[in-house]
Amino acid sequence: MRRIAGIVLAVLLVGGVVAAVVAGRSDEDTGTATKTVRMVIGSEKAEYFADPDVVKALAAKGYTVKAETSGSWAMEGLDLKGYDLAFPSSQAPAAELAGRYEVRGTLPRPFYSPLVVVAHRDAAQVLTANGLATLATGHRGTLQMAAYLDAVRHDRTWQQLKGAAKYGELSGTLFVSSTDPESSNSGALYLAAASYVDNGGRVVADAAGLDRTAPLLKKLVTVQGAQQTSSDAVFRDFVSGAGNPLVLVYESQVASLLAGGQQPGDLVVLYPDTTVNSDHTVVPLTDDGRAFAELLGSDPVLRRLAVRHGFRPQGTATGFAPAGTYLQQELTGVKQAPVPTSAVLHEMARRARG
């Protein structure tokens, strides 16, 4: 999940960039590769591009990849001269980069991942008993966003919820842990979804909307205290049994965990009935970058490998998740909230943190 603007923030974000070469192999790995593509990617895609099978598939199409990681919003402060593409994890920072580098045409979006809330089973059952969630299976359900946000607005505690008393770990204020919206994509998109619901099903687009939604968004954030800058960290804490019983993560993180053979029996995945998809969007900076981006979205092997890493290829949900598991194969019953402009989202996060 965070983003926030202004010159001062841009400087801070640039300072938080972490660069690491995650792909680009020896000659025997690159096979028929003849063209090197240099790119900056969101860190959540590092494992995908480092996967030997992905490296092999790209080499078969004539590509070697050299990828450096950066926070999606931090990319706005980078000098991308000499790169073939930037690959942030959502459309808003991609649109900012496209404007800055005068990139024309539709920006390719090879795959995406919705935001979900992971819960321990006891917490999910208590939420369900109090009308804040519904369960479809023992491991999957829906978070009722309007009801949840109303509980946050009124500072409800776990102790006030029917059935929570018998679970010692369910105490204190009810909230979903998220990442810092000033530095993390998932945290900022959480605010986008919550503000859409709080604004009567309308995207926040002006000062009046910001004023109207700011009090609730501030509650969502300040109740958490110190926040992580990476959704990986909060998800690892959750899986290990530490931290808050409700955590906002990318569906792809859960899918990747399950694909690795782990079956955390206590885990319940709650799809917010109003959520935001993290659309992994390419900003092509060269002709090679655009051709490479189109390949990611069209090649059957690369699409299948994206599913292995928990991403949903655009255009089909077939094969994403077996029926009856932790994940939904198709996102039926899940409303996609529009995301505010980058400027509005920055201001929204600044107020929430302030």
Tab-separated table of C-alpha atoms in Angstrom:
chain	number	residue	atom	x	y	z
A	1	MET	CA	0.000	0.000	0.000
A	2	ARG	CA	1.225	5.248	-0.111
A	3	ARG	CA	2.145	8.356	-1.824
A	4	ILE	CA	2.262	12.014	-1.121
A	5	ALA	CA	3.571	14.960	-2.983
A	6	GLY	CA	5.170	18.297	-2.897
A	7	ILE	CA	8.800	19.112	-3.424
A	8	VAL	CA	9.779	18.078	0.094
A	9	LEU	CA	8.114	14.693	-0.276
A	10	ALA	CA	9.646	14.123	-3.682
A	11	VAL	CA	13.070	14.608	-2.125
A	12	LEU	CA	12.231	12.148	0.649
A	13	LEU	CA	10.955	9.584	-1.794
A	14	VAL	CA	14.026	9.839	-3.984
A	15	GLY	CA	16.099	9.311	-0.871
A	16	GLY	CA	14.218	6.097	-0.246
A	17	VAL	CA	14.981	4.520	-3.608
A	18	VAL	CA	16.648	1.128	-3.461
A	19	ALA	CA	18.342	0.024	-6.655
A	20	ALA	CA	19.224	-3.601	-7.245
A	21	VAL	CA	19.909	-5.613	-10.347
A	22	VAL	CA	17.439	-8.484	-10.183
A	23	ALA	CA	17.700	-9.944	-13.671
A	24	GLY	CA	20.244	-10.330	-16.395
A	25	ARG	CA	21.985	-13.652	-16.451
A	26	SER	CA	25.083	-15.364	-17.746
A	27	ASP	CA	25.386	-16.314	-21.410
A	28	GLU	CA	24.109	-19.847	-20.865
A	29	ASP	CA	20.952	-18.477	-19.207
A	30	THR	CA	20.137	-15.885	-21.828
A	31	GLY	CA	20.018	-18.445	-24.647
A	32	THR	CA	18.964	-16.636	-27.799
A	33	ALA	CA	18.756	-13.221	-26.134
A	34	THR	CA	20.073	-10.481	-28.393
A	35	LYS	CA	18.605	-7.320	-26.891
A	36	THR	CA	19.080	-5.913	-23.392
A	37	VAL	CA	16.167	-4.012	-21.852
A	38	ARG	CA	16.945	-1.733	-18.913
A	39	MET	CA	14.110	-0.824	-16.588
A	40	VAL	CA	13.059	0.410	-13.157
A	41	ILE	CA	10.399	-1.725	-11.487
A	42	GLY	CA	8.379	-1.811	-8.293
A	43	SER	CA	10.043	-4.199	-5.842
A	44	GLU	CA	7.001	-6.506	-5.757
A	45	LYS	CA	7.939	-7.651	-9.295
A	46	ALA	CA	11.586	-8.402	-8.519
A	47	GLU	CA	10.989	-12.109	-7.883
A	48	TYR	CA	9.078	-12.429	-11.140
A	49	PHE	CA	11.853	-11.014	-13.283
A	50	ALA	CA	14.490	-12.955	-11.323
A	51	ASP	CA	12.655	-16.263	-11.851
A	52	PRO	CA	14.914	-18.483	-14.033
A	53	ASP	CA	11.886	-19.606	-16.030
A	54	VAL	CA	10.989	-15.975	-16.786
A	55	VAL	CA	14.598	-15.261	-17.768
A	56	LYS	CA	14.522	-18.278	-20.088
A	57	ALA	CA	11.174	-17.300	-21.634
A	58	LEU	CA	12.379	-13.769	-22.291
A	59	ALA	CA	15.632	-15.050	-23.775
A	60	ALA	CA	13.654	-17.221	-26.168
A	61	LYS	CA	12.050	-14.014	-27.420
A	62	GLY	CA	15.401	-12.271	-27.749
A	63	TYR	CA	15.529	-10.282	-24.503
A	64	THR	CA	17.839	-9.956	-21.546
A	65	VAL	CA	16.521	-7.835	-18.682
A	66	LYS	CA	18.416	-5.544	-16.339
A	67	ALA	CA	16.001	-4.351	-13.683
A	68	GLU	CA	16.468	-1.982	-10.776
A	69	THR	CA	13.893	-1.643	-8.004
A	70	SER	CA	12.349	1.530	-6.674
A	71	GLY	CA	9.248	2.596	-4.820
A	72	SER	CA	6.566	3.308	-7.397
A	73	TRP	CA	6.128	6.907	-6.295
A	74	ALA	CA	9.852	7.431	-5.895
A	75	MET	CA	10.221	6.861	-9.633
A	76	GLU	CA	8.856	10.369	-10.169
A	77	GLY	CA	12.098	11.765	-8.762
A	78	LEU	CA	14.478	9.578	-10.768
A	79	ASP	CA	16.391	10.495	-13.895
A	80	LEU	CA	15.289	7.757	-16.299
A	81	LYS	CA	17.520	8.772	-19.176
A	82	GLY	CA	19.031	5.613	-20.650
A	83	TYR	CA	16.196	3.343	-19.455
A	84	ASP	CA	13.836	1.552	-21.815
A	85	LEU	CA	10.862	1.573	-19.458
A	86	ALA	CA	9.568	2.246	-15.968
A	87	PHE	CA	7.188	-0.267	-14.404
A	88	PRO	CA	5.431	1.105	-11.296
A	89	SER	CA	2.713	-0.846	-9.518
A	90	SER	CA	-0.242	1.402	-10.301
A	91	GLN	CA	-1.580	3.782	-12.916
A	92	ALA	CA	-1.254	7.061	-11.003
A	93	PRO	CA	2.573	7.169	-10.791
A	94	ALA	CA	2.731	5.766	-14.331
A	95	ALA	CA	0.592	8.642	-15.599
A	96	GLU	CA	2.879	11.129	-13.867
A	97	LEU	CA	5.936	9.571	-15.520
A	98	ALA	CA	4.234	9.451	-18.916
A	99	GLY	CA	3.501	13.163	-18.686
A	100	ARG	CA	7.011	14.004	-17.600
A	101	TYR	CA	8.643	12.022	-20.425
A	102	GLU	CA	5.974	12.882	-23.030
A	103	VAL	CA	5.020	9.270	-23.609
A	104	ARG	CA	2.086	9.074	-26.030
A	105	GLY	CA	-0.479	6.371	-26.504
A	106	THR	CA	-2.024	3.811	-24.172
A	107	LEU	CA	0.231	2.611	-21.382
A	108	PRO	CA	0.444	-1.199	-21.349
A	109	ARG	CA	-0.864	-2.967	-18.214
A	110	PRO	CA	0.273	-6.600	-18.477
A	111	PHE	CA	-1.148	-7.738	-15.127
A	112	TYR	CA	-2.769	-6.537	-11.925
A	113	SER	CA	-3.542	-7.508	-8.333
A	114	PRO	CA	-6.451	-6.346	-6.146
A	115	LEU	CA	-5.973	-5.269	-2.565
A	116	VAL	CA	-7.345	-7.735	-0.017
A	117	VAL	CA	-7.480	-7.976	3.771
A	118	VAL	CA	-5.981	-11.065	5.362
A	119	ALA	CA	-7.462	-12.082	8.693
A	120	HIS	CA	-7.047	-14.844	11.236
A	121	ARG	CA	-10.090	-17.112	11.282
A	122	ASP	CA	-11.260	-15.989	14.752
A	123	ALA	CA	-11.191	-12.338	13.673
A	124	ALA	CA	-13.028	-13.100	10.415
A	125	GLN	CA	-15.763	-14.974	12.270
A	126	VAL	CA	-16.252	-12.117	14.737
A	127	LEU	CA	-16.476	-9.607	11.883
A	128	THR	CA	-19.065	-11.825	10.214
A	129	ALA	CA	-21.135	-12.158	13.390
A	130	ASN	CA	-21.282	-8.358	13.603
A	131	GLY	CA	-22.206	-7.633	9.989
A	132	LEU	CA	-18.761	-6.356	8.980
A	133	ALA	CA	-17.921	-9.320	6.755
A	134	THR	CA	-19.439	-12.389	5.118
A	135	LEU	CA	-17.750	-15.757	4.656
A	136	ALA	CA	-18.123	-17.792	1.461
A	137	THR	CA	-15.830	-20.608	2.608
A	138	GLY	CA	-13.678	-21.297	5.631
A	139	HIS	CA	-10.818	-19.419	4.022
A	140	ARG	CA	-12.441	-16.707	1.910
A	141	GLY	CA	-15.037	-13.990	2.279
A	142	THR	CA	-15.967	-10.341	1.780
A	143	LEU	CA	-15.233	-7.283	3.890
A	144	GLN	CA	-18.230	-4.942	3.962
A	145	MET	CA	-16.434	-1.652	3.487
A	146	ALA	CA	-19.249	0.725	4.433
A	147	ALA	CA	-19.900	-1.144	7.693
A	148	TYR	CA	-16.190	-1.392	8.476
A	149	LEU	CA	-15.593	2.312	7.836
A	150	ASP	CA	-18.577	3.194	10.010
A	151	ALA	CA	-17.034	1.154	12.839
A	152	VAL	CA	-13.759	3.051	12.393
A	153	ARG	CA	-15.596	6.373	12.319
A	154	HIS	CA	-17.136	5.570	15.719
A	155	ASP	CA	-13.892	4.234	17.224
A	156	ARG	CA	-15.325	0.791	17.857
A	157	THR	CA	-13.155	-1.700	19.720
A	158	TRP	CA	-12.970	-5.450	19.401
A	159	GLN	CA	-14.412	-5.706	22.922
A	160	GLN	CA	-17.595	-4.032	21.666
A	161	LEU	CA	-18.126	-6.718	19.037
A	162	LYS	CA	-20.304	-9.717	19.777
A	163	GLY	CA	-18.294	-12.898	20.257
A	164	ALA	CA	-14.861	-11.252	20.566
A	165	ALA	CA	-14.536	-11.701	24.336
A	166	LYS	CA	-13.470	-15.341	24.075
A	167	TYR	CA	-10.443	-14.465	21.945
A	168	GLY	CA	-7.734	-12.789	23.981
A	169	GLU	CA	-5.857	-11.567	20.919
A	170	LEU	CA	-8.853	-9.504	19.784
A	171	SER	CA	-8.599	-6.365	21.869
A	172	GLY	CA	-8.200	-2.651	21.401
A	173	THR	CA	-9.417	-0.494	18.535
A	174	LEU	CA	-10.665	-2.242	15.420
A	175	PHE	CA	-8.535	-1.381	12.395
A	176	VAL	CA	-6.810	-2.816	9.335
A	177	SER	CA	-3.015	-2.506	9.270
A	178	SER	CA	-1.719	-0.920	6.091
A	179	THR	CA	1.514	0.545	4.832
A	180	ASP	CA	2.534	4.189	4.999
A	181	PRO	CA	0.550	6.029	2.297
A	182	GLU	CA	3.303	8.582	1.895
A	183	SER	CA	5.794	6.000	0.670
A	184	SER	CA	3.893	2.838	-0.235
A	185	ASN	CA	1.554	2.124	-3.126
A	186	SER	CA	-0.737	-0.223	-1.193
A	187	GLY	CA	-1.219	2.287	1.603
A	188	ALA	CA	-2.175	5.041	-0.811
A	189	LEU	CA	-4.575	2.794	-2.721
A	190	TYR	CA	-6.221	1.866	0.593
A	191	LEU	CA	-7.026	5.546	1.059
A	192	ALA	CA	-8.342	5.702	-2.516
A	193	ALA	CA	-10.819	2.875	-1.857
A	194	ALA	CA	-11.878	4.182	1.559
A	195	SER	CA	-12.337	7.742	0.305
A	196	TYR	CA	-14.483	6.524	-2.584
A	197	VAL	CA	-16.863	4.768	-0.191
A	198	ASP	CA	-16.849	7.666	2.280
A	199	ASN	CA	-17.521	10.132	-0.543
A	200	GLY	CA	-20.795	8.438	-1.476
A	201	GLY	CA	-19.412	6.294	-4.283
A	202	ARG	CA	-17.652	9.183	-6.011
A	203	VAL	CA	-13.954	9.574	-6.629
A	204	VAL	CA	-12.424	12.447	-4.661
A	205	ALA	CA	-11.465	15.068	-7.222
A	206	ASP	CA	-11.432	18.463	-5.491
A	207	ALA	CA	-10.789	20.347	-2.272
A	208	ALA	CA	-14.338	19.780	-1.046
A	209	GLY	CA	-13.940	16.029	-1.412
A	210	LEU	CA	-10.608	16.129	0.385
A	211	ASP	CA	-12.125	18.099	3.247
A	212	ARG	CA	-15.081	15.742	3.462
A	213	THR	CA	-13.048	12.519	3.613
A	214	ALA	CA	-9.961	13.686	5.521
A	215	PRO	CA	-11.286	13.028	9.075
A	216	LEU	CA	-12.043	9.363	8.407
A	217	LEU	CA	-8.838	8.761	6.448
A	218	LYS	CA	-6.824	10.256	9.286
A	219	LYS	CA	-8.483	7.821	11.698
A	220	LEU	CA	-7.619	4.906	9.423
A	221	VAL	CA	-3.949	5.860	9.521
A	222	THR	CA	-3.245	7.403	12.933
A	223	VAL	CA	-4.775	4.503	14.879
A	224	GLN	CA	-1.979	2.320	13.502
A	225	GLY	CA	0.908	4.285	14.978
A	226	ALA	CA	4.183	3.640	13.150
A	227	GLN	CA	3.594	2.051	9.760
A	228	GLN	CA	5.761	-0.158	7.596
A	229	THR	CA	6.913	1.096	4.209
A	230	SER	CA	6.539	-2.311	2.575
A	231	SER	CA	3.551	-4.651	2.370
A	232	ASP	CA	5.998	-7.551	2.406
A	233	ALA	CA	6.959	-6.727	5.991
A	234	VAL	CA	3.395	-6.550	7.321
A	235	PHE	CA	2.452	-9.741	5.485
A	236	ARG	CA	5.429	-11.633	6.901
A	237	ASP	CA	4.469	-10.465	10.398
A	238	PHE	CA	0.921	-11.649	9.857
A	239	VAL	CA	1.929	-15.085	8.572
A	240	SER	CA	4.305	-15.543	11.508
A	241	GLY	CA	1.438	-14.837	13.918
A	242	ALA	CA	2.635	-11.393	14.989
A	243	GLY	CA	0.997	-8.018	14.566
A	244	ASN	CA	-2.585	-6.976	13.946
A	245	PRO	CA	-5.278	-9.599	13.176
A	246	LEU	CA	-6.356	-7.658	10.050
A	247	VAL	CA	-3.781	-6.647	7.425
A	248	LEU	CA	-4.101	-5.068	3.979
A	249	VAL	CA	-1.941	-6.785	1.343
A	250	TYR	CA	-1.887	-7.511	-2.369
A	251	GLU	CA	-3.728	-10.623	-3.469
A	252	SER	CA	-0.552	-11.539	-5.346
A	253	GLN	CA	1.292	-11.947	-2.035
A	254	VAL	CA	-1.222	-14.519	-0.838
A	255	ALA	CA	-1.209	-16.285	-4.213
A	256	SER	CA	2.579	-16.444	-4.243
A	257	LEU	CA	2.600	-17.873	-0.709
A	258	LEU	CA	0.122	-20.577	-1.664
A	259	ALA	CA	1.957	-21.350	-4.908
A	260	GLY	CA	5.061	-21.979	-2.805
A	261	GLY	CA	3.273	-24.823	-1.056
A	262	GLN	CA	2.372	-23.079	2.194
A	263	GLN	CA	-1.150	-23.676	3.479
A	264	PRO	CA	-1.668	-21.439	6.531
A	265	GLY	CA	-4.818	-23.020	7.942
A	266	ASP	CA	-5.683	-19.980	10.066
A	267	LEU	CA	-5.685	-17.597	7.097
A	268	VAL	CA	-8.878	-16.044	5.725
A	269	VAL	CA	-8.767	-13.757	2.690
A	270	LEU	CA	-11.395	-11.007	2.764
A	271	TYR	CA	-12.047	-9.224	-0.527
A	272	PRO	CA	-13.325	-5.701	0.240
A	273	ASP	CA	-16.623	-5.236	-1.584
A	274	THR	CA	-15.085	-1.968	-2.793
A	275	THR	CA	-11.376	-2.223	-3.468
A	276	VAL	CA	-8.680	-0.902	-5.791
A	277	ASN	CA	-6.659	-2.935	-8.231
A	278	SER	CA	-2.944	-2.394	-8.343
A	279	ASP	CA	-2.571	-2.135	-12.124
A	280	HIS	CA	1.073	-2.773	-12.904
A	281	THR	CA	1.532	-0.211	-15.649
A	282	VAL	CA	4.449	0.164	-18.045
A	283	VAL	CA	5.756	3.543	-19.149
A	284	PRO	CA	7.696	2.790	-22.368
A	285	LEU	CA	10.576	5.189	-22.835
A	286	THR	CA	11.944	3.609	-26.037
A	287	ASP	CA	10.602	1.488	-28.877
A	288	ASP	CA	12.322	-1.535	-27.313
A	289	GLY	CA	10.570	-0.770	-24.045
A	290	ARG	CA	7.137	-0.702	-25.682
A	291	ALA	CA	7.748	-3.945	-27.603
A	292	PHE	CA	8.902	-5.603	-24.393
A	293	ALA	CA	5.821	-4.376	-22.502
A	294	GLU	CA	3.496	-5.731	-25.181
A	295	LEU	CA	5.271	-9.090	-24.990
A	296	LEU	CA	4.678	-9.327	-21.239
A	297	GLY	CA	0.941	-8.994	-21.788
A	298	SER	CA	0.590	-11.236	-24.840
A	299	ASP	CA	3.027	-14.139	-24.533
A	300	PRO	CA	1.243	-17.234	-23.107
A	301	VAL	CA	4.321	-18.472	-21.254
A	302	LEU	CA	4.977	-15.137	-19.577
A	303	ARG	CA	1.296	-14.788	-18.661
A	304	ARG	CA	1.348	-18.224	-17.054
A	305	LEU	CA	4.498	-17.351	-15.134
A	306	ALA	CA	2.874	-14.113	-13.944
A	307	VAL	CA	0.108	-16.243	-12.411
A	308	ARG	CA	2.768	-18.325	-10.663
A	309	HIS	CA	3.897	-15.143	-8.936
A	310	GLY	CA	0.342	-14.209	-7.979
A	311	PHE	CA	-0.435	-11.620	-10.663
A	312	ARG	CA	-3.653	-11.634	-12.687
A	313	PRO	CA	-2.965	-11.246	-16.436
A	314	GLN	CA	-5.272	-8.771	-18.130
A	315	GLY	CA	-8.174	-10.279	-20.022
A	316	THR	CA	-8.817	-13.599	-18.284
A	317	ALA	CA	-9.067	-15.166	-14.849
A	318	THR	CA	-8.976	-18.748	-16.125
A	319	GLY	CA	-6.537	-20.840	-14.157
A	320	PHE	CA	-5.807	-18.181	-11.569
A	321	ALA	CA	-7.186	-20.011	-8.526
A	322	PRO	CA	-8.885	-23.394	-8.106
A	323	ALA	CA	-12.476	-23.267	-6.877
A	324	GLY	CA	-12.940	-23.471	-3.116
A	325	THR	CA	-9.518	-22.161	-2.161
A	326	TYR	CA	-8.386	-19.019	-0.352
A	327	LEU	CA	-8.695	-16.911	-3.526
A	328	GLN	CA	-11.452	-15.989	-5.960
A	329	GLN	CA	-10.902	-17.067	-9.530
A	330	GLU	CA	-13.103	-14.228	-10.766
A	331	LEU	CA	-13.641	-10.968	-8.907
A	332	THR	CA	-17.422	-11.166	-8.902
A	333	GLY	CA	-19.098	-9.017	-6.278
A	334	VAL	CA	-16.035	-6.800	-5.923
A	335	LYS	CA	-16.441	-3.171	-7.009
A	336	GLN	CA	-13.397	-1.427	-8.407
A	337	ALA	CA	-13.071	2.126	-7.081
A	338	PRO	CA	-11.536	4.750	-9.389
A	339	VAL	CA	-8.218	6.123	-8.193
A	340	PRO	CA	-7.840	9.889	-7.699
A	341	THR	CA	-5.244	11.813	-9.654
A	342	SER	CA	-1.699	11.716	-8.385
A	343	ALA	CA	-1.966	15.247	-6.989
A	344	VAL	CA	-5.159	14.458	-5.069
A	345	LEU	CA	-3.780	11.161	-3.784
A	346	HIS	CA	-0.629	12.888	-2.563
A	347	GLU	CA	-2.675	15.484	-0.704
A	348	MET	CA	-4.996	12.816	0.673
A	349	ALA	CA	-2.063	10.893	2.140
A	350	ARG	CA	-0.469	14.041	3.528
A	351	ARG	CA	-3.638	14.898	5.425
A	352	ALA	CA	-4.097	11.328	6.640
A	353	ARG	CA	-0.592	11.299	8.072
A	354	GLY	CA	-0.764	14.856	9.381
